[in-house]
PDB file of C-alpha atoms in Angstrom:
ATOM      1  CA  UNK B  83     -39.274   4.013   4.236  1.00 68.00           C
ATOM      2  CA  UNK B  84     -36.200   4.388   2.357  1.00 79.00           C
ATOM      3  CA  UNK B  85     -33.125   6.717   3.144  1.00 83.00           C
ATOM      4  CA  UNK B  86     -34.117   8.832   0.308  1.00 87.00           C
ATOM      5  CA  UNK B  87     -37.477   9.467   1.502  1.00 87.00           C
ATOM      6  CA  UNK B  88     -36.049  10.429   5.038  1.00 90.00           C
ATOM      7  CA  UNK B  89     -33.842  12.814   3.459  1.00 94.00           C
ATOM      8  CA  UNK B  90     -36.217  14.455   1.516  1.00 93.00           C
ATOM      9  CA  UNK B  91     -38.890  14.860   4.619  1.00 95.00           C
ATOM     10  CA  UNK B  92     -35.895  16.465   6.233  1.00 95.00           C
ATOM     11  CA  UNK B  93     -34.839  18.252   3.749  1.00 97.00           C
ATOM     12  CA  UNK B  94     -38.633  19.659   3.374  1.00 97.00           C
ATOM     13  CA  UNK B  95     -39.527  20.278   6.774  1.00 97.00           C
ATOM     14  CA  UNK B  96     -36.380  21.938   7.615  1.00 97.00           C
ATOM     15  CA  UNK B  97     -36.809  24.510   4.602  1.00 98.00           C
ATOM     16  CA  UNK B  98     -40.626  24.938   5.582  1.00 98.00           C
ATOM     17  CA  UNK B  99     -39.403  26.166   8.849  1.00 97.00           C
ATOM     18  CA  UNK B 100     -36.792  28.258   7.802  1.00 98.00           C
ATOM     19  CA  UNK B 101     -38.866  29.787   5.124  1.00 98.00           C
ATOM     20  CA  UNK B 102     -42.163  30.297   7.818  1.00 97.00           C
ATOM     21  CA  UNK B 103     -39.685  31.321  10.773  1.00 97.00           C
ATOM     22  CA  UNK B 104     -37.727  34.289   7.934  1.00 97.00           C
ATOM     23  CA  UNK B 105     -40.429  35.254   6.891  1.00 97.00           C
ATOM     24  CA  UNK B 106     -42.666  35.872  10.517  1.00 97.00           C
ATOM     25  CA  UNK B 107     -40.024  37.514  11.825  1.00 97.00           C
ATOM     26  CA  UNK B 108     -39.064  39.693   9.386  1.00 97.00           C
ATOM     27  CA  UNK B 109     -42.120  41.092   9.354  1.00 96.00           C
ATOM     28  CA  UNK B 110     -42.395  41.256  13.175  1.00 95.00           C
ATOM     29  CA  UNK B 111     -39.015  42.939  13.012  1.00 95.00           C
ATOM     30  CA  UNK B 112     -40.608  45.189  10.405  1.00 95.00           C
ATOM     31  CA  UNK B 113     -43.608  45.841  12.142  1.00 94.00           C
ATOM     32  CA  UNK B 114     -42.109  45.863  15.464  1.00 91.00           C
ATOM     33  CA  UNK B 115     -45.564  45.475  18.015  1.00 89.00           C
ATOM     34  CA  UNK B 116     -44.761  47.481  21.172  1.00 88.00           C
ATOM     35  CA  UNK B 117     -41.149  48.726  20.062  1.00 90.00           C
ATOM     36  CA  UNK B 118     -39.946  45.464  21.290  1.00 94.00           C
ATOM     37  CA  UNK B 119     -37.748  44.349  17.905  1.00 94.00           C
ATOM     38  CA  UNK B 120     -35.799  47.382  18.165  1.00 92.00           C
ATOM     39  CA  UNK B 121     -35.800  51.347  19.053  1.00 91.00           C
ATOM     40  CA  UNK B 122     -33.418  53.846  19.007  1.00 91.00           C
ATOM     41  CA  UNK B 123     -30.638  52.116  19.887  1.00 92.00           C
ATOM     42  CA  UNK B 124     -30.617  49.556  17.690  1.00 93.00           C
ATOM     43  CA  UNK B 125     -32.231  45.986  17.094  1.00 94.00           C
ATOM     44  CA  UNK B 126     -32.742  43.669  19.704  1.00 94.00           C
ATOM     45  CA  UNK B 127     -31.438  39.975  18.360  1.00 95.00           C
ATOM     46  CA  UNK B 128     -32.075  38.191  21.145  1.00 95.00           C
ATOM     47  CA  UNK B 129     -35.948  38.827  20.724  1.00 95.00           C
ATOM     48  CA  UNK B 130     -35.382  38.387  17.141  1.00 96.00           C
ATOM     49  CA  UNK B 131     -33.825  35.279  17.481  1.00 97.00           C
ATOM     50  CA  UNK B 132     -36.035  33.721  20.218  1.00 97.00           C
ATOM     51  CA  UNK B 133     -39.102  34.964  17.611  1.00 96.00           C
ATOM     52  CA  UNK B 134     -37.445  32.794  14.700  1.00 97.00           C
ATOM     53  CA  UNK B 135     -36.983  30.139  16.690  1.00 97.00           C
ATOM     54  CA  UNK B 136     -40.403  29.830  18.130  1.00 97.00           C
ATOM     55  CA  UNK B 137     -41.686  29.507  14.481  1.00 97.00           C
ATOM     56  CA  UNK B 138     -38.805  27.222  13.031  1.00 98.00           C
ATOM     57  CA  UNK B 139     -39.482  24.299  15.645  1.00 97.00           C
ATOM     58  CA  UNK B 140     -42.998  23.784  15.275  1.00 97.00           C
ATOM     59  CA  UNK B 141     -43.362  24.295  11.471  1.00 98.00           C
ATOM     60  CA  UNK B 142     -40.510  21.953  11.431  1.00 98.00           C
ATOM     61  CA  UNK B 143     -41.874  19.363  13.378  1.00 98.00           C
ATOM     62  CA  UNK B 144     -45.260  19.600  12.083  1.00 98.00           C
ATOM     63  CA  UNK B 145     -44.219  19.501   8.280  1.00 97.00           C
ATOM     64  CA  UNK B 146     -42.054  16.796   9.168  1.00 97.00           C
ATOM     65  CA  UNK B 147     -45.013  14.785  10.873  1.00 97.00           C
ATOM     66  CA  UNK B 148     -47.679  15.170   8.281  1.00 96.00           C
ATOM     67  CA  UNK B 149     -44.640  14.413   5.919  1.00 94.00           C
ATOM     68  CA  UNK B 150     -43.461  10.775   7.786  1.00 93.00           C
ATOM     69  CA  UNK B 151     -47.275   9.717   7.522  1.00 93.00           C
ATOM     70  CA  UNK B 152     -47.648  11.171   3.635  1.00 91.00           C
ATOM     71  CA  UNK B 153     -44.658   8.529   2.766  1.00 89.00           C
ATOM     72  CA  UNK B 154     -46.121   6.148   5.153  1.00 89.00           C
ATOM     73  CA  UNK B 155     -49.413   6.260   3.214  1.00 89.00           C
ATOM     74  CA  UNK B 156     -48.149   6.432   0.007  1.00 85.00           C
ATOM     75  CA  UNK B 157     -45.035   4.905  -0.472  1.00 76.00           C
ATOM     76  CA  UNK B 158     -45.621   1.579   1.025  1.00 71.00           C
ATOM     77  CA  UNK B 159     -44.573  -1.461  -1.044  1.00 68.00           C
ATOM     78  CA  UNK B 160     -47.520  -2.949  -2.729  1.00 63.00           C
TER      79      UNK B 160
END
């Protein structure tokens, strides 16, 4: 595995997550289940933040997992 192919399952996975961890919590925020995103005081960005988070680090790792063993599988020297 090359340094180009590392960069690119990084680059790939972290992008994943921050596209899948935007767009979740946006639309929690949005949505807001039990008033808990914000009320009439304003947004609460600790919840928002600890929502984003809790969707960018397992996307992340996953996508970057299934990506390791895609360039493990297919990029081998023949």
């Amino acid at each position: 595995m090359t340094g180009r192919h590392w960069l690119r399952v990084i680059t790939i996975s972290v992008l994943a997550g921050t596209i899948a961890a935007s767009a979740i919590t946006f639309l929690d925020w949005r949505l807001n289940p039990g008033g808990i995103f914000r009320d009439t005081q304003g947004t609460d960005w600790t919840v928002v933040a600890e929502t984003a988070l809790s969707w960018f680090w397992p996307v992340t790792v996953l996508v970057f997992l299934v990506g390791v063993a895609t360039v493990f599988l297919f990029a081998r020297p023949r």
